[in-house]
PDB file of C-alpha atoms in Angstrom:
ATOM      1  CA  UNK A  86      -2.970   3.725   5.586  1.00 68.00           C
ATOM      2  CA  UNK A  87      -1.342   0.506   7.135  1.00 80.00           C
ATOM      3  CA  UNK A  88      -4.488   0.088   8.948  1.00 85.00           C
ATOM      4  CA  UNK A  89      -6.813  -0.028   6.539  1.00 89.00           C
ATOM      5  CA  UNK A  90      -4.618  -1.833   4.714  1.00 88.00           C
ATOM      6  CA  UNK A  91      -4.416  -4.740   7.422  1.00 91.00           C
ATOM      7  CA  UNK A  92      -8.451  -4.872   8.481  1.00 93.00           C
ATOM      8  CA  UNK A  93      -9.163  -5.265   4.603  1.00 94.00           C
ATOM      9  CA  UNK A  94      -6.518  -7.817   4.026  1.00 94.00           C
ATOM     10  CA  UNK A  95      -7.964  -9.567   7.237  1.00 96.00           C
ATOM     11  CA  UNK A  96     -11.643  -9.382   6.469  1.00 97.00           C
ATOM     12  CA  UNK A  97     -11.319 -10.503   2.687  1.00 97.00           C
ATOM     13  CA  UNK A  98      -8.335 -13.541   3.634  1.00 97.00           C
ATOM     14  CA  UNK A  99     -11.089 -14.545   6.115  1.00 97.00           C
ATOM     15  CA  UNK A 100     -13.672 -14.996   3.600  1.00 97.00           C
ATOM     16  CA  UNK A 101     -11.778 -16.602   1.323  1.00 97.00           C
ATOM     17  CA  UNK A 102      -9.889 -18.584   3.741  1.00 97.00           C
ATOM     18  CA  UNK A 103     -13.937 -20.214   4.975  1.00 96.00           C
ATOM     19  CA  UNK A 104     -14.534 -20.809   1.258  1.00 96.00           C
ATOM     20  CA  UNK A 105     -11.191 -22.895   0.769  1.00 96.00           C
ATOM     21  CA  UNK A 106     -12.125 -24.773   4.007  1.00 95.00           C
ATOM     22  CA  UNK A 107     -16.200 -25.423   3.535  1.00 95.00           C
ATOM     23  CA  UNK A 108     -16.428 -24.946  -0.308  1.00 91.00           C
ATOM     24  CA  UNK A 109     -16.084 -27.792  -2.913  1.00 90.00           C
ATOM     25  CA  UNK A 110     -13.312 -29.343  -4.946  1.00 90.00           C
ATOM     26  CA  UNK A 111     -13.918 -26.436  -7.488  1.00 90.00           C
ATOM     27  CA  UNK A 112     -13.897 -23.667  -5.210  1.00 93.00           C
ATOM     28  CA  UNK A 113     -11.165 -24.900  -3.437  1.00 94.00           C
ATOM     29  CA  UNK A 114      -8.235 -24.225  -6.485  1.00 94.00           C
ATOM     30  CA  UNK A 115      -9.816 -20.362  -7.010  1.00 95.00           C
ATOM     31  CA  UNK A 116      -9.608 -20.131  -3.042  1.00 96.00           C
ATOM     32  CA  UNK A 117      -6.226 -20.689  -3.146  1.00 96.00           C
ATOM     33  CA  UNK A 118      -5.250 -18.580  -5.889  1.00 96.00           C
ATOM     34  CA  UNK A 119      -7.240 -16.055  -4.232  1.00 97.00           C
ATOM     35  CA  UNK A 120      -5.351 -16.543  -1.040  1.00 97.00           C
ATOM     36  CA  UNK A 121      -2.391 -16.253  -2.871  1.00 97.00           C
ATOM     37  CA  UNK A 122      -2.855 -13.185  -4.800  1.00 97.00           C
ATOM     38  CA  UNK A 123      -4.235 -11.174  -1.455  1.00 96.00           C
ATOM     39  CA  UNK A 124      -0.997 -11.837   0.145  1.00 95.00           C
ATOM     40  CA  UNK A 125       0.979 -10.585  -2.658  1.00 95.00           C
ATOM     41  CA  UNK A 126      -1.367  -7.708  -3.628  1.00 92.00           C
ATOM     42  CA  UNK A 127      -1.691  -6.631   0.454  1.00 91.00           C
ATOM     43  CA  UNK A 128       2.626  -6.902   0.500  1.00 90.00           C
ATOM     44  CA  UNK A 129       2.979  -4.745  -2.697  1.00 89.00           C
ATOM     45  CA  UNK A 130       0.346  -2.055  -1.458  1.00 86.00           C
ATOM     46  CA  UNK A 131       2.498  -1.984   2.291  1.00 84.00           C
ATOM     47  CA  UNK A 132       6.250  -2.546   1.215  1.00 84.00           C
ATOM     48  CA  UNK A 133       6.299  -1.555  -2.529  1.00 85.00           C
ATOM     49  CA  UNK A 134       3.638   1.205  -3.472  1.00 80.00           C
ATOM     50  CA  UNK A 135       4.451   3.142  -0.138  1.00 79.00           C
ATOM     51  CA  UNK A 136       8.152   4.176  -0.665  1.00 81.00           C
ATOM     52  CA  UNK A 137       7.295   5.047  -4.324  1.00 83.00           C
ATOM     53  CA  UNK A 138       4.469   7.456  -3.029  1.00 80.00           C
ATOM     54  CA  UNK A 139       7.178   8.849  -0.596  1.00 79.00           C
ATOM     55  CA  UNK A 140       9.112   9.459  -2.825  1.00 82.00           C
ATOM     56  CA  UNK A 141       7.074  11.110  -5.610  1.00 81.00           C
ATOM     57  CA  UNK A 142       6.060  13.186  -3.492  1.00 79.00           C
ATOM     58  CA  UNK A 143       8.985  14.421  -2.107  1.00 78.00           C
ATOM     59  CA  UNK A 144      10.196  14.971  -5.404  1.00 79.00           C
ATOM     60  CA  UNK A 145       7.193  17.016  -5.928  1.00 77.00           C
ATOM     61  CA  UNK A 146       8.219  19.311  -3.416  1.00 78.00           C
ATOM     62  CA  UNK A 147      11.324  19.365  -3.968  1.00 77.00           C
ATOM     63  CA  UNK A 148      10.057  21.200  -7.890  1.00 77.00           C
ATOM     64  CA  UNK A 149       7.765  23.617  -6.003  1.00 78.00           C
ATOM     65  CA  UNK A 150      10.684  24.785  -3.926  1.00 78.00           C
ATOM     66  CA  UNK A 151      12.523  25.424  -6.587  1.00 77.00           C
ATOM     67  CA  UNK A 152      10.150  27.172  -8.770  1.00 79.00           C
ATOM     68  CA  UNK A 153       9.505  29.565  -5.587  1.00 78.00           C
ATOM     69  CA  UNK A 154      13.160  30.347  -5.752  1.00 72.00           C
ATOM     70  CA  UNK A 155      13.917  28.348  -2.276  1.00 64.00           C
ATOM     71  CA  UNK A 156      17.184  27.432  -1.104  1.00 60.00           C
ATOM     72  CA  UNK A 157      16.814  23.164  -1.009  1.00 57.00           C
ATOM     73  CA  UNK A 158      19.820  21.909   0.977  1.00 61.00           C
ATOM     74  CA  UNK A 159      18.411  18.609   2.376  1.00 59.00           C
ATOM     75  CA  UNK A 160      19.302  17.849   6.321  1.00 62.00           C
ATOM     76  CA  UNK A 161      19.530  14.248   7.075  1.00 59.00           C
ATOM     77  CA  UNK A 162      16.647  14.486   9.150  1.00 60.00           C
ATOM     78  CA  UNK A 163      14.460  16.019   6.366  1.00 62.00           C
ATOM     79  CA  UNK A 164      11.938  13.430   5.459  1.00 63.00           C
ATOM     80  CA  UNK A 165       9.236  14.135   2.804  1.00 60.00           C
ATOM     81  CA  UNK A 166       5.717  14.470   4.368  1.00 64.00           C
ATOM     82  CA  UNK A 167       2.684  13.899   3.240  1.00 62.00           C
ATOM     83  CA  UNK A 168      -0.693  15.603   2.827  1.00 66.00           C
ATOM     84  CA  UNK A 169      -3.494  14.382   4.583  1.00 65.00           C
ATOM     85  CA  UNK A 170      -6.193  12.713   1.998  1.00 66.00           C
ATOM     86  CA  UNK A 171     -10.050  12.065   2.639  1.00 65.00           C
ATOM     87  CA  UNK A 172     -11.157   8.886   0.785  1.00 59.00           C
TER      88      UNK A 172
END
């Protein structure tokens, strides 16, 4: 979900953000590229994964419809939806 998404992406920045600030020449490089890659991973997981997911599983339903023999005509309001998931 979006906000699990965000608190993770702000606890783990955080961390790494105090190690490229206090930590050493060293750790300072792989702080960065750390930095770096947890902004692209956390903007692939929100804007990139999520419509994929949407749409596989509207696809998804789309084949058990048919297989029951349903009629499918899509309105434009029809929107896939999704099941709820424990972790």
């Amino acid at each position: 979900t979006f906000s699990r998404t965000m608190i993770t992406f702000t606890t783990v920045f955080l961390v790494v953000l105090v190690l490229y600030i206090f930590g050493g020449e060293t750790l300072r490089s792989f702080s960065f590229a750390m930095m770096i890659g947890i902004i692209f991973g956390t903007y692939s997981s929100l804007f990139i994964a999520t419509p994929i997911i949407l749409d596989t599983y509207g696809k998804q339903e789309e084949r058990e419809r048919l297989a029951a023999g349903e009629n499918i005509t899509a309105t434009p309001g029809d929107a896939p939806k999704l099941r709820p998931t424990t972790v």
